[in-house]
Amino acid sequence: MSEKKHEIPAAFTAGSDLKSDTARNFRENLSFHIQNNLVQIPCLLSATNSLDLADKPPSHHRQDNIVGPIILHDGITDIPTLIDEVGIDIVTLAVLSDVPLHRPRRLELEDLVSQWRWLRQVWQFFCRTKVDNFHHISSNEADLITARSANIVREISQARYNIAIADMRAMFQGLKKAPDNCNEPDQLQFLYLMRLFCPYIGHELLYRYGLVEKPDQSES
């Protein structure tokens, strides 16, 4: 399957005179980016025809078009600085987890540490797995993959990212029970889902699985 280069929009790190505006815009831009990349991955959508996402604009707002701000604690100065310090993968998971998109996200250092610890587990798990770089997903595998993660895809399509991230954590716990089968469709699906939220680590792991030609960004 051909891959579109996964890039981070410049707006993610764009500055602003008002910290609250920068944080709010960052959260909103993340949602647009995730929704747009969701519809770029056919194996995520082939078994969820009822969503019909390809012909609809991203529904990442509530009807009143409110995206809640990010309220920074523990000496966190601003989002661009935070991205420079801990990376876009950790920040994305942190600002989209725990609460719906329309509610304010109170971001603390503990939240960042929690996401870092989980990503470390994910990285170690997939790096220990022996990978067949010549493995390709068949159409039957793609259908199975999507059927197993249809609920997560549905949550993402409705901008319920906090639920989607929680479900991905549960999905990962299940994957850890069968670590030797690197061609297990659920493992491949997990990586595609994870790259929506974690472009650096997600892309690098997909590269290790032979599903993208080369890393287009440094490891996070």
Coordinates of N, CA and C in Angstrom, one line a residue:
M1 N 0.8 -1.2 0.0 CA 0.0 0.0 0.0 C 0.9 1.2 0.0
S2 N 0.6 2.1 -0.9 CA 1.4 3.3 -1.0 C 1.1 4.2 0.2
E3 N 2.2 5.0 0.6 CA 2.0 5.8 1.8 C 2.2 7.3 1.5
K4 N 1.3 8.1 2.0 CA 1.5 9.5 1.8 C 2.4 10.0 2.9
K5 N 3.4 10.8 2.6 CA 4.4 11.3 3.5 C 3.6 12.0 4.7
H6 N 4.0 11.6 5.9 CA 3.3 12.0 7.1 C 4.1 13.3 7.6
E7 N 3.5 14.4 7.5 CA 4.1 15.6 7.9 C 3.3 16.3 9.0
I8 N 4.0 17.0 9.8 CA 3.3 17.8 10.9 C 3.1 19.2 10.4
P9 N 1.8 19.7 10.4 CA 1.5 21.0 9.9 C 2.3 22.1 10.7
A10 N 2.7 23.1 9.9 CA 3.5 24.2 10.6 C 2.7 24.9 11.6
A11 N 1.4 24.8 11.5 CA 0.5 25.5 12.5 C 0.6 24.9 13.9
F12 N 1.1 23.7 14.0 CA 1.3 23.0 15.3 C 2.2 23.8 16.1
T13 N 3.2 24.4 15.6 CA 4.2 25.1 16.4 C 4.2 26.6 16.1
A14 N 3.2 27.1 15.5 CA 3.1 28.5 15.2 C 2.9 29.3 16.5
G15 N 3.6 30.4 16.6 CA 3.5 31.3 17.8 C 2.3 32.1 17.8
S16 N 2.0 32.7 18.9 CA 0.8 33.6 19.0 C 1.1 34.6 20.2
D17 N 0.5 35.7 20.1 CA 0.7 36.7 21.2 C 0.0 36.3 22.5
L18 N -1.1 35.4 22.3 CA -1.8 35.0 23.5 C -1.6 33.5 23.7
K19 N -1.1 33.1 24.9 CA -0.9 31.7 25.1 C -2.1 30.8 25.0
S20 N -3.3 31.3 25.4 CA -4.5 30.6 25.4 C -4.9 30.3 23.9
D21 N -4.7 31.3 23.1 CA -5.0 31.1 21.7 C -4.1 30.1 21.0
T22 N -2.8 30.2 21.3 CA -1.9 29.2 20.8 C -2.3 27.8 21.2
A23 N -2.6 27.6 22.5 CA -2.9 26.2 22.9 C -4.3 25.8 22.3
R24 N -5.2 26.6 22.3 CA -6.5 26.2 21.7 C -6.4 25.9 20.2
N25 N -5.6 26.7 19.5 CA -5.4 26.5 18.1 C -4.6 25.2 17.8
F26 N -3.7 24.9 18.7 CA -2.9 23.7 18.6 C -3.8 22.5 18.7
R27 N -4.7 22.5 19.7 CA -5.6 21.4 19.9 C -6.6 21.2 18.7
E28 N -7.0 22.3 18.2 CA -7.9 22.3 17.1 C -7.2 21.8 15.8
N29 N -6.0 22.2 15.6 CA -5.2 21.8 14.4 C -4.9 20.3 14.5
L30 N -4.6 19.8 15.7 CA -4.4 18.4 15.9 C -5.6 17.6 15.4
S31 N -6.8 18.1 15.8 CA -8.0 17.3 15.4 C -8.2 17.3 13.9
F32 N -8.0 18.4 13.2 CA -8.0 18.5 11.8 C -7.0 17.5 11.2
H33 N -5.8 17.5 11.7 CA -4.7 16.7 11.2 C -5.1 15.2 11.3
I34 N -5.6 14.8 12.5 CA -5.9 13.4 12.7 C -7.0 13.0 11.8
Q35 N -8.1 13.8 11.7 CA -9.2 13.4 10.9 C -8.8 13.3 9.4
N36 N -8.0 14.2 8.9 CA -7.6 14.2 7.5 C -6.7 13.0 7.2
N37 N -5.9 12.6 8.2 CA -5.0 11.4 8.0 C -5.8 10.1 8.1
L38 N -6.9 10.2 8.9 CA -7.7 9.0 9.1 C -8.3 8.6 7.7
V39 N -8.8 9.5 7.0 CA -9.4 9.2 5.7 C -8.4 8.9 4.6
Q40 N -7.1 9.0 4.9 CA -6.1 8.7 3.9 C -5.6 7.2 4.0
I41 N -6.1 6.5 5.0 CA -5.7 5.1 5.3 C -6.8 4.1 5.0
P42 N -6.8 3.6 3.7 CA -8.0 2.7 3.3 C -8.2 1.6 4.3
C43 N -7.2 0.9 4.8 CA -7.4 -0.3 5.6 C -8.1 0.1 6.9
L44 N -8.1 1.3 7.3 CA -8.8 1.7 8.5 C -10.3 1.9 8.3
L45 N -10.7 2.1 7.0 CA -12.1 2.5 6.8 C -12.9 1.4 6.0
S46 N -12.2 0.5 5.4 CA -12.9 -0.4 4.4 C -14.1 -1.2 5.0
A47 N -13.9 -1.5 6.3 CA -15.0 -2.3 7.0 C -15.9 -1.4 7.8
T48 N -15.8 -0.1 7.7 CA -16.7 0.8 8.5 C -17.5 1.7 7.5
N49 N -18.1 1.1 6.6 CA -18.8 1.9 5.5 C -19.9 2.8 6.1
S50 N -20.4 2.4 7.2 CA -21.5 3.2 7.8 C -21.0 4.6 8.2
L51 N -19.7 4.7 8.4 CA -19.1 6.1 8.7 C -19.2 7.0 7.5
D52 N -18.9 6.5 6.4 CA -18.9 7.3 5.1 C -18.1 8.5 5.3
L53 N -16.9 8.4 5.8 CA -16.1 9.6 6.1 C -15.5 10.3 4.9
A54 N -15.3 9.5 3.8 CA -14.6 10.1 2.7 C -15.3 11.3 2.1
D55 N -16.7 11.3 2.2 CA -17.5 12.4 1.6 C -18.0 13.4 2.6
K56 N -17.5 13.4 3.8 CA -17.9 14.3 4.8 C -16.8 15.1 5.4
P57 N -17.0 16.3 5.8 CA -16.0 17.1 6.5 C -15.7 16.5 7.9
P58 N -14.5 16.7 8.4 CA -14.2 16.2 9.8 C -15.2 16.8 10.8
S59 N -15.8 16.0 11.6 CA -16.7 16.4 12.6 C -16.0 16.6 14.0
H60 N -15.0 17.4 14.0 CA -14.2 17.5 15.2 C -14.7 18.6 16.2
H61 N -15.8 19.3 15.8 CA -16.4 20.3 16.7 C -17.7 19.8 17.3
R62 N -18.1 20.3 18.4 CA -19.5 20.1 18.8 C -20.3 21.1 17.9
Q63 N -21.6 21.1 18.0 CA -22.5 22.0 17.2 C -22.2 23.4 17.5
D64 N -21.7 23.8 18.7 CA -21.5 25.2 19.0 C -20.0 25.6 18.6
N65 N -19.3 24.6 17.9 CA -18.0 24.9 17.4 C -17.0 25.4 18.4
I66 N -17.0 24.7 19.6 CA -16.1 25.1 20.7 C -15.1 24.0 20.8
V67 N -13.8 24.4 20.8 CA -12.7 23.5 21.2 C -12.1 24.1 22.5
G68 N -12.1 23.3 23.5 CA -11.6 23.8 24.8 C -10.2 24.1 24.8
P69 N -9.8 25.1 25.6 CA -8.4 25.5 25.7 C -7.5 24.5 26.5
I70 N -6.2 24.6 26.4 CA -5.3 23.8 27.2 C -4.8 24.8 28.3
I71 N -5.1 24.4 29.6 CA -4.6 25.1 30.7 C -3.4 24.5 31.3
L72 N -2.3 25.3 31.2 CA -1.0 24.7 31.6 C -0.6 24.9 33.0
H73 N -0.1 23.9 33.7 CA 0.3 23.9 35.1 C 1.7 23.5 35.2
D74 N 2.2 23.5 36.5 CA 3.6 23.0 36.8 C 4.7 23.7 36.1
G75 N 4.5 25.0 35.8 CA 5.6 25.7 35.2 C 5.7 25.5 33.7
I76 N 4.8 24.8 33.0 CA 4.8 24.6 31.6 C 4.5 26.0 31.0
T77 N 5.4 26.5 30.2 CA 5.2 27.9 29.7 C 4.3 28.0 28.5
D78 N 4.5 27.2 27.5 CA 3.7 27.3 26.3 C 3.9 26.0 25.5
I79 N 3.0 25.8 24.5 CA 2.9 24.6 23.7 C 4.2 24.4 22.8
P80 N 4.6 25.5 22.1 CA 5.8 25.3 21.2 C 7.0 24.9 22.0
T81 N 7.2 25.5 23.2 CA 8.4 25.1 24.0 C 8.2 23.7 24.5
L82 N 7.0 23.3 24.9 CA 6.8 21.9 25.4 C 7.1 20.9 24.3
I83 N 6.7 21.2 23.0 CA 7.0 20.3 21.9 C 8.5 20.2 21.7
D84 N 9.2 21.3 21.8 CA 10.7 21.2 21.7 C 11.3 20.4 22.8
E85 N 10.7 20.4 23.9 CA 11.3 19.7 25.1 C 11.0 18.2 25.1
V86 N 9.7 17.8 24.8 CA 9.3 16.4 25.0 C 8.9 15.7 23.7
G87 N 8.7 16.5 22.6 CA 8.3 15.9 21.4 C 6.8 15.9 21.1
I88 N 6.5 16.0 19.8 CA 5.1 16.1 19.4 C 4.3 14.8 19.8
D89 N 4.9 13.7 19.8 CA 4.1 12.4 20.1 C 3.5 12.5 21.5
I90 N 4.4 12.8 22.5 CA 3.9 12.8 23.9 C 2.9 14.0 24.1
V91 N 3.2 15.1 23.5 CA 2.3 16.3 23.7 C 0.9 16.0 23.1
T92 N 0.9 15.4 21.9 CA -0.4 15.1 21.3 C -1.2 14.1 22.1
L93 N -0.6 13.1 22.6 CA -1.4 12.1 23.4 C -1.9 12.8 24.7
A94 N -1.0 13.7 25.3 CA -1.4 14.3 26.5 C -2.5 15.3 26.4
V95 N -2.5 16.1 25.3 CA -3.5 17.2 25.2 C -4.9 16.6 24.7
L96 N -4.9 15.4 24.1 CA -6.1 14.8 23.6 C -6.7 13.8 24.5
S97 N -6.0 13.4 25.5 CA -6.5 12.3 26.4 C -7.3 12.9 27.6
D98 N -8.0 12.0 28.2 CA -8.7 12.2 29.5 C -10.0 13.0 29.3
V99 N -10.1 14.0 28.5 CA -11.3 14.8 28.4 C -11.7 15.0 26.9
P100 N -13.0 15.2 26.7 CA -13.5 15.4 25.3 C -12.9 16.7 24.8
L101 N -12.9 16.9 23.4 CA -12.3 18.0 22.8 C -12.9 19.3 23.2
H102 N -14.2 19.4 23.5 CA -14.8 20.7 23.8 C -14.5 21.1 25.3
R103 N -14.0 20.2 26.1 CA -13.7 20.6 27.5 C -12.3 21.1 27.7
P104 N -12.0 22.0 28.6 CA -10.7 22.5 28.8 C -9.8 21.3 29.3
R105 N -8.6 21.3 28.8 CA -7.6 20.2 29.2 C -6.6 20.9 30.1
R106 N -6.6 20.4 31.4 CA -5.6 20.9 32.4 C -4.4 20.0 32.3
L107 N -3.3 20.6 31.7 CA -2.2 19.8 31.4 C -1.1 19.9 32.5
E108 N -0.7 18.8 33.1 CA 0.3 18.8 34.2 C 1.5 17.9 33.8
L109 N 2.6 18.1 34.5 CA 3.7 17.3 34.2 C 3.5 15.8 34.4
E110 N 2.6 15.5 35.3 CA 2.3 14.1 35.5 C 1.6 13.5 34.3
D111 N 0.8 14.3 33.6 CA 0.2 13.8 32.3 C 1.3 13.4 31.3
L112 N 2.3 14.3 31.2 CA 3.4 14.0 30.2 C 4.2 12.8 30.6
V113 N 4.5 12.7 31.8 CA 5.2 11.5 32.3 C 4.5 10.2 32.0
S114 N 3.1 10.2 32.2 CA 2.3 9.1 32.0 C 2.4 8.6 30.5
Q115 N 2.2 9.6 29.6 CA 2.3 9.3 28.2 C 3.7 8.8 27.8
W116 N 4.7 9.4 28.4 CA 6.1 9.0 28.1 C 6.3 7.5 28.5
R117 N 5.8 7.2 29.7 CA 6.0 5.8 30.1 C 5.3 4.8 29.2
W118 N 4.1 5.2 28.8 CA 3.3 4.3 27.9 C 4.0 4.1 26.6
L119 N 4.5 5.2 26.0 CA 5.2 5.2 24.7 C 6.5 4.4 24.8
R120 N 7.1 4.5 25.9 CA 8.3 3.7 26.1 C 8.0 2.2 26.1
Q121 N 6.9 1.8 26.7 CA 6.5 0.4 26.7 C 6.2 0.0 25.2
V122 N 5.5 0.8 24.5 CA 5.1 0.5 23.1 C 6.4 0.4 22.3
W123 N 7.3 1.3 22.4 CA 8.5 1.3 21.7 C 9.3 0.0 22.0
Q124 N 9.5 -0.4 23.2 CA 10.2 -1.5 23.6 C 9.6 -2.8 23.1
F125 N 8.3 -2.9 23.2 CA 7.5 -4.1 22.7 C 7.7 -4.3 21.2
F126 N 7.6 -3.3 20.4 CA 7.7 -3.5 19.0 C 9.1 -3.6 18.5
C127 N 10.0 -3.0 19.2 CA 11.4 -3.1 18.9 C 12.0 -4.5 19.2
R128 N 11.4 -5.2 20.2 CA 11.9 -6.5 20.5 C 11.3 -7.6 19.6
T129 N 10.2 -7.2 18.9 CA 9.6 -8.2 18.0 C 10.4 -8.3 16.7
K130 N 10.7 -9.6 16.3 CA 11.3 -9.8 15.1 C 10.3 -9.6 13.9
V131 N 10.7 -8.7 13.0 CA 9.8 -8.3 11.9 C 10.2 -8.8 10.6
D132 N 9.2 -9.3 9.8 CA 9.4 -9.7 8.4 C 9.2 -8.4 7.6
N133 N 10.3 -7.8 7.1 CA 10.1 -6.6 6.3 C 9.5 -6.7 5.0
F134 N 9.2 -8.0 4.6 CA 8.6 -8.2 3.3 C 7.1 -8.6 3.4
H135 N 6.6 -8.4 4.6 CA 5.2 -8.8 4.8 C 4.3 -7.6 4.3
H136 N 3.3 -8.0 3.5 CA 2.3 -7.0 3.0 C 0.9 -7.5 3.4
I137 N 0.1 -6.5 3.7 CA -1.3 -6.8 4.1 C -2.2 -7.1 2.9
S138 N -2.8 -8.3 3.0 CA -3.7 -8.7 1.9 C -5.0 -8.0 2.1
S139 N -5.9 -8.2 1.1 CA -7.3 -7.6 1.3 C -8.0 -8.2 2.4
N140 N -7.9 -9.5 2.6 CA -8.6 -10.2 3.7 C -8.0 -9.8 5.0
E141 N -6.7 -9.6 5.1 CA -6.1 -9.2 6.4 C -6.6 -7.7 6.7
A142 N -6.7 -6.9 5.6 CA -7.2 -5.5 5.8 C -8.6 -5.5 6.4
D143 N -9.5 -6.4 5.9 CA -10.8 -6.4 6.4 C -10.8 -6.9 7.9
L144 N -10.0 -7.9 8.2 CA -10.0 -8.3 9.6 C -9.4 -7.3 10.5
I145 N -8.4 -6.6 10.0 CA -7.8 -5.5 10.8 C -8.8 -4.5 11.2
T146 N -9.5 -4.0 10.2 CA -10.4 -2.9 10.4 C -11.6 -3.3 11.2
A147 N -12.1 -4.6 11.1 CA -13.2 -5.1 11.9 C -12.8 -5.1 13.4
R148 N -11.6 -5.4 13.7 CA -11.2 -5.5 15.1 C -11.0 -4.1 15.7
S149 N -10.8 -3.1 14.9 CA -10.5 -1.8 15.5 C -11.6 -0.8 15.1
A150 N -12.7 -1.3 14.6 CA -13.8 -0.4 14.1 C -14.3 0.6 15.1
N151 N -14.3 0.1 16.4 CA -14.8 1.0 17.5 C -13.8 2.2 17.7
I152 N -12.5 1.9 17.6 CA -11.6 3.0 17.7 C -11.7 4.0 16.6
V153 N -11.8 3.4 15.4 CA -12.0 4.3 14.2 C -13.2 5.2 14.4
R154 N -14.3 4.6 14.9 CA -15.5 5.3 15.1 C -15.3 6.5 16.1
E155 N -14.6 6.2 17.2 CA -14.4 7.2 18.2 C -13.6 8.3 17.6
I156 N -12.5 8.0 16.8 CA -11.7 9.0 16.2 C -12.5 9.9 15.3
S157 N -13.4 9.2 14.5 CA -14.2 10.0 13.5 C -15.2 10.9 14.1
Q158 N -15.5 10.7 15.4 CA -16.4 11.5 16.1 C -15.7 12.4 17.1
A159 N -14.3 12.5 16.9 CA -13.5 13.4 17.7 C -13.5 13.0 19.2
R160 N -13.8 11.8 19.5 CA -13.8 11.3 20.9 C -12.4 10.7 21.2
Y161 N -11.4 11.6 21.1 CA -10.0 11.2 21.1 C -9.6 10.6 22.5
N162 N -10.2 11.1 23.5 CA -9.9 10.6 24.8 C -10.3 9.1 25.0
I163 N -11.5 8.8 24.4 CA -11.9 7.4 24.4 C -11.1 6.5 23.5
A164 N -10.7 7.1 22.3 CA -9.9 6.3 21.4 C -8.6 6.0 22.0
I165 N -7.9 7.0 22.6 CA -6.6 6.7 23.3 C -6.7 5.7 24.4
A166 N -7.8 5.7 25.2 CA -8.0 4.7 26.2 C -8.2 3.4 25.6
D167 N -9.0 3.3 24.5 CA -9.1 2.0 23.8 C -7.9 1.5 23.2
M168 N -7.0 2.4 22.7 CA -5.7 2.0 22.2 C -4.8 1.4 23.3
R169 N -4.9 2.0 24.4 CA -4.1 1.5 25.6 C -4.6 0.0 25.9
A170 N -5.9 -0.2 25.9 CA -6.4 -1.5 26.1 C -6.0 -2.5 25.0
M171 N -6.1 -2.0 23.8 CA -5.7 -2.8 22.6 C -4.2 -3.3 22.8
F172 N -3.4 -2.3 23.2 CA -1.9 -2.7 23.4 C -1.7 -3.7 24.5
Q173 N -2.5 -3.7 25.6 CA -2.4 -4.7 26.6 C -2.7 -6.1 26.0
G174 N -3.7 -6.1 25.1 CA -4.0 -7.4 24.4 C -2.9 -7.9 23.5
L175 N -2.2 -6.9 22.8 CA -1.1 -7.3 21.9 C 0.0 -7.9 22.7
K176 N 0.3 -7.4 23.9 CA 1.4 -7.9 24.7 C 1.3 -9.4 25.1
K177 N 0.1 -10.0 24.9 CA -0.1 -11.4 25.3 C 0.4 -12.3 24.2
A178 N 0.6 -11.8 23.0 CA 1.1 -12.6 21.9 C 2.2 -11.9 21.2
P179 N 3.4 -11.6 21.8 CA 4.4 -10.8 21.3 C 5.2 -11.4 20.1
D180 N 5.1 -12.7 20.0 CA 6.0 -13.4 19.0 C 5.4 -13.3 17.5
N181 N 4.2 -13.0 17.4 CA 3.5 -13.0 16.1 C 3.5 -11.6 15.5
C182 N 4.6 -11.2 14.8 CA 4.8 -9.9 14.3 C 3.8 -9.6 13.2
N183 N 3.3 -10.6 12.6 CA 2.3 -10.4 11.4 C 0.9 -10.4 11.9
E184 N 0.7 -10.5 13.2 CA -0.7 -10.4 13.7 C -1.4 -9.2 13.2
P185 N -2.5 -9.3 12.5 CA -3.2 -8.0 12.0 C -3.4 -7.0 13.0
D186 N -3.7 -7.4 14.2 CA -4.0 -6.3 15.3 C -2.7 -5.5 15.5
Q187 N -1.5 -6.1 15.5 CA -0.3 -5.3 15.7 C -0.1 -4.3 14.6
L188 N -0.4 -4.7 13.4 CA -0.2 -3.8 12.2 C -1.2 -2.6 12.3
Q189 N -2.5 -3.0 12.7 CA -3.5 -2.0 12.8 C -3.2 -1.0 13.9
F190 N -2.7 -1.5 15.0 CA -2.3 -0.6 16.1 C -1.3 0.4 15.7
L191 N -0.3 0.0 14.9 CA 0.7 1.0 14.4 C 0.1 2.0 13.5
Y192 N -0.9 1.7 12.7 CA -1.5 2.7 11.8 C -2.3 3.6 12.7
L193 N -3.0 3.1 13.7 CA -3.8 4.0 14.5 C -2.9 4.9 15.4
M194 N -1.8 4.3 15.8 CA -0.9 5.1 16.7 C -0.2 6.2 15.9
R195 N 0.0 6.0 14.6 CA 0.7 7.1 13.8 C -0.2 8.3 13.7
L196 N -1.5 8.1 13.8 CA -2.4 9.3 13.8 C -2.1 10.2 14.9
F197 N -1.8 9.7 16.1 CA -1.5 10.5 17.2 C 0.0 10.7 17.5
C198 N 0.8 9.8 17.0 CA 2.3 9.8 17.3 C 3.0 9.6 16.0
P199 N 3.1 10.7 15.2 CA 3.7 10.6 13.8 C 5.2 10.2 13.8
Y200 N 5.9 10.5 14.8 CA 7.4 10.2 14.8 C 7.6 8.7 15.1
I201 N 7.1 8.3 16.3 CA 7.3 6.9 16.7 C 6.5 6.0 15.8
G202 N 5.3 6.4 15.5 CA 4.4 5.5 14.6 C 5.0 5.3 13.3
H203 N 5.6 6.3 12.6 CA 6.2 6.1 11.3 C 7.4 5.2 11.4
E204 N 8.2 5.5 12.4 CA 9.5 4.6 12.6 C 9.1 3.2 12.7
L205 N 8.1 2.9 13.5 CA 7.7 1.5 13.7 C 7.1 0.9 12.5
L206 N 6.3 1.6 11.7 CA 5.8 1.1 10.5 C 6.9 0.8 9.5
Y207 N 8.0 1.7 9.5 CA 9.2 1.4 8.7 C 9.8 0.1 9.1
R208 N 9.9 -0.2 10.4 CA 10.5 -1.4 10.8 C 9.7 -2.6 10.4
Y209 N 8.4 -2.4 10.2 CA 7.5 -3.5 9.8 C 7.5 -3.6 8.2
G210 N 8.2 -2.7 7.6 CA 8.3 -2.8 6.1 C 7.0 -2.2 5.4
L211 N 6.2 -1.4 6.1 CA 5.0 -0.9 5.6 C 5.1 0.5 5.0
V212 N 6.3 1.2 5.2 CA 6.6 2.4 4.6 C 8.0 2.3 4.1
E213 N 8.4 3.1 3.1 CA 9.7 2.9 2.4 C 10.8 3.3 3.3
K214 N 10.7 4.4 4.0 CA 11.8 4.9 4.8 C 11.3 5.9 5.8
P215 N 12.0 6.1 6.9 CA 11.6 7.1 7.8 C 11.7 8.5 7.2
D216 N 10.7 9.3 7.3 CA 10.8 10.7 6.8 C 11.0 11.7 7.9
Q217 N 11.3 11.2 9.1 CA 11.6 12.1 10.2 C 12.4 11.3 11.3
S218 N 13.1 12.1 12.1 CA 13.9 11.4 13.1 C 13.1 10.8 14.2
E219 N 13.6 9.8 14.9 CA 12.9 9.2 16.0 C 12.6 10.2 17.1
S220 N 11.5 9.9 17.7 CA 11.1 10.8 18.8 C 11.6 10.3 20.1

